[in-house]
C-alpha atoms as a printed R data frame, in Angstrom:
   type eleno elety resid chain resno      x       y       z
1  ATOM     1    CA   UNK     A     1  9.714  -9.056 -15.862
2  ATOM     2    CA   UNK     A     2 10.855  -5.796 -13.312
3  ATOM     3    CA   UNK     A     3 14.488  -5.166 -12.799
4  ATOM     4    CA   UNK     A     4 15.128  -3.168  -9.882
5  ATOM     5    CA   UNK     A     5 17.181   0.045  -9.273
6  ATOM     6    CA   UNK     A     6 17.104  -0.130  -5.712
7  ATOM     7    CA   UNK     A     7 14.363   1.852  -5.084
8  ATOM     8    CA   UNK     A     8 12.482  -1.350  -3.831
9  ATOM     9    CA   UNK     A     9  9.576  -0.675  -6.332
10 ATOM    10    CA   UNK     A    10  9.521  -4.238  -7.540
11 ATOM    11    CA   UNK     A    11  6.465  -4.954  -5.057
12 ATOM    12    CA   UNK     A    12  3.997  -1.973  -6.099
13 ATOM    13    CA   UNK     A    13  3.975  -3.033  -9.977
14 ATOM    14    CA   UNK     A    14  4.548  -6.877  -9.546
15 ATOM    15    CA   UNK     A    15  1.635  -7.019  -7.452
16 ATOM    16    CA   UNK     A    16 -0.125  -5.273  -9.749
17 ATOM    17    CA   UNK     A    17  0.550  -7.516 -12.270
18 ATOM    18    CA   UNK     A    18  0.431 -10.461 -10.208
19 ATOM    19    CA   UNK     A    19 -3.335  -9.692  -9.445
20 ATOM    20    CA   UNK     A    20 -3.876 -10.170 -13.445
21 ATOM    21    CA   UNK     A    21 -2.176 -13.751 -13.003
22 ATOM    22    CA   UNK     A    22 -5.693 -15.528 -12.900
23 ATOM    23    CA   UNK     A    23 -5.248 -15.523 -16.782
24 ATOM    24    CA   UNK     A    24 -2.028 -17.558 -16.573
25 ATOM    25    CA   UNK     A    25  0.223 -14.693 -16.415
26 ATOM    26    CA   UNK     A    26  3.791 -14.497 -14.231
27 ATOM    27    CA   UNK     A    27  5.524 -11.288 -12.798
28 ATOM    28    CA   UNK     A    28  9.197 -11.969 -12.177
29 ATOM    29    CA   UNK     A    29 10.953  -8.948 -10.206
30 ATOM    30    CA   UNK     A    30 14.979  -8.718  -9.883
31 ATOM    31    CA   UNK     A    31 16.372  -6.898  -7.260
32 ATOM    32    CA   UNK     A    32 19.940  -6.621  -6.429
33 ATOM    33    CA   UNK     A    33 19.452  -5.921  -3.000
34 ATOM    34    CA   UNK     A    34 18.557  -8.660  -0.692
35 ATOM    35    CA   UNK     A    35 17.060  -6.200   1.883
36 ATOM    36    CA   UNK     A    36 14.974  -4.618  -0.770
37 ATOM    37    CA   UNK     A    37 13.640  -8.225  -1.407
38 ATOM    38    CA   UNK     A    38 12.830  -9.226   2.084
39 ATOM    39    CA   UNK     A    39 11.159  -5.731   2.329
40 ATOM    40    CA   UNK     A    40  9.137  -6.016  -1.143
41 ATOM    41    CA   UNK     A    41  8.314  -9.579   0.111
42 ATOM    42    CA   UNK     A    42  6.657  -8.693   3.629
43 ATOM    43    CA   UNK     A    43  4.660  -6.342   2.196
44 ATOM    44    CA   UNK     A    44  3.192  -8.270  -0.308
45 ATOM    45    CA   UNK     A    45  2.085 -10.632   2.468
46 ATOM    46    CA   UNK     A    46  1.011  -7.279   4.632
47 ATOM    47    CA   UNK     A    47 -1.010  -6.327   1.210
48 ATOM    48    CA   UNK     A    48 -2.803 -10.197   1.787
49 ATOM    49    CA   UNK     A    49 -1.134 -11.264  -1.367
50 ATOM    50    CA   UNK     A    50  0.810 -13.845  -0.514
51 ATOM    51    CA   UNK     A    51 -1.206 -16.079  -2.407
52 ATOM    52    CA   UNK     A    52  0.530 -14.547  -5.462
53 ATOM    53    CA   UNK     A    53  4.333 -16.043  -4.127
54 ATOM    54    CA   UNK     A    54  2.532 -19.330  -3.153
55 ATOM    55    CA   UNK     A    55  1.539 -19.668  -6.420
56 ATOM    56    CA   UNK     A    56  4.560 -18.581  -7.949
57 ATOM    57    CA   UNK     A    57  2.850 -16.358 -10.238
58 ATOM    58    CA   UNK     A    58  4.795 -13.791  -8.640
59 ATOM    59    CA   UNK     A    59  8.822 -14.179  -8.388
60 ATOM    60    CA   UNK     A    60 11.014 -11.545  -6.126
61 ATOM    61    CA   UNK     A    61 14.133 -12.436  -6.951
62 ATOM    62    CA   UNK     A    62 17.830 -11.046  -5.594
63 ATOM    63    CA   UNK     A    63 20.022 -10.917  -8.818
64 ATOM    64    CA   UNK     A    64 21.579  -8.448 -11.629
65 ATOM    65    CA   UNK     A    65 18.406  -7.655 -13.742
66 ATOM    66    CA   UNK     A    66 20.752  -7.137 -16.167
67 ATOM    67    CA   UNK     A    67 21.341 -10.535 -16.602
68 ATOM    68    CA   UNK     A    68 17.360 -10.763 -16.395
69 ATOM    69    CA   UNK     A    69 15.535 -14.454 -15.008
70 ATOM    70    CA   UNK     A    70 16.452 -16.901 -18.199
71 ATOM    71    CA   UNK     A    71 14.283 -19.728 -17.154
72 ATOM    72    CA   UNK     A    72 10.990 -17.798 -17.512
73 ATOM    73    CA   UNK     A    73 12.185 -16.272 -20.516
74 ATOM    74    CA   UNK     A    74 10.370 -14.999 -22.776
75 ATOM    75    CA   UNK     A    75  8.739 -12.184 -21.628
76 ATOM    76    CA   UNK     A    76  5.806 -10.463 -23.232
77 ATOM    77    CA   UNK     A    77  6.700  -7.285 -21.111
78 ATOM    78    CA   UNK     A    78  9.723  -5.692 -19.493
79 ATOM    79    CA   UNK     A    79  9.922  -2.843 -17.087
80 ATOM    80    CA   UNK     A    80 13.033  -1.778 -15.648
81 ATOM    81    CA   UNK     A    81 13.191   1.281 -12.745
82 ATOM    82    CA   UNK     A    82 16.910   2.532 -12.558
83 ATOM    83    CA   UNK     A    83 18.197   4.851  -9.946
84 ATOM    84    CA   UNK     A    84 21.261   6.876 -10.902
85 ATOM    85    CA   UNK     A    85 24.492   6.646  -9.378
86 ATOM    86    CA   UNK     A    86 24.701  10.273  -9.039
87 ATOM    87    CA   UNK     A    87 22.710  13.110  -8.022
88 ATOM    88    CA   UNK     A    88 22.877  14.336 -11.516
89 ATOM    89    CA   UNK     A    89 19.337  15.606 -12.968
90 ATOM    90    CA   UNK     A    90 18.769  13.307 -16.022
């Protein structure tokens, strides 16, 4: 599973992953922005992937990754991007 951070990164490594889903594998990524979802999932079709959504080997998702995706749970790996709320140096 990816949770987002809004950065809309959640198509780069699930479609990364997703090309690895031949072996049975699934990529969920949560986004909390719906934009960022849309975006992520237009250019996963662009990329000529879109076999990887048909499939449903690969999930984009709008929701509080946080809360992660409970009916695919459990995962075997978790990534989560964050972007800070400030423009604080961490």
């Amino acid at each position: 599973g990816e949770g987002g951070g809004g950065g809309g990164g959640i198509r780069e490594g699930g479609c990364a992953a997703a090309a690895d889903a031949s072996t049975g594998g699934l990529v969920v990524g949560i986004e909390h922005i719906r934009e960022l979802v849309e975006w992520s999932t237009e250019n996963v079709k662009k990329d000529g992937k879109a076999h990887h959504l048909d499939s449903r080997r690969l999930l984009l998702l709008e929701g509080d990754g946080y809360q992660g995706y409970a009916p695919e749970s459990p995962y075997d790996v978790i990534h989560v991007g964050v972007a800070p709320e400030t423009g604080e140096h961490v």
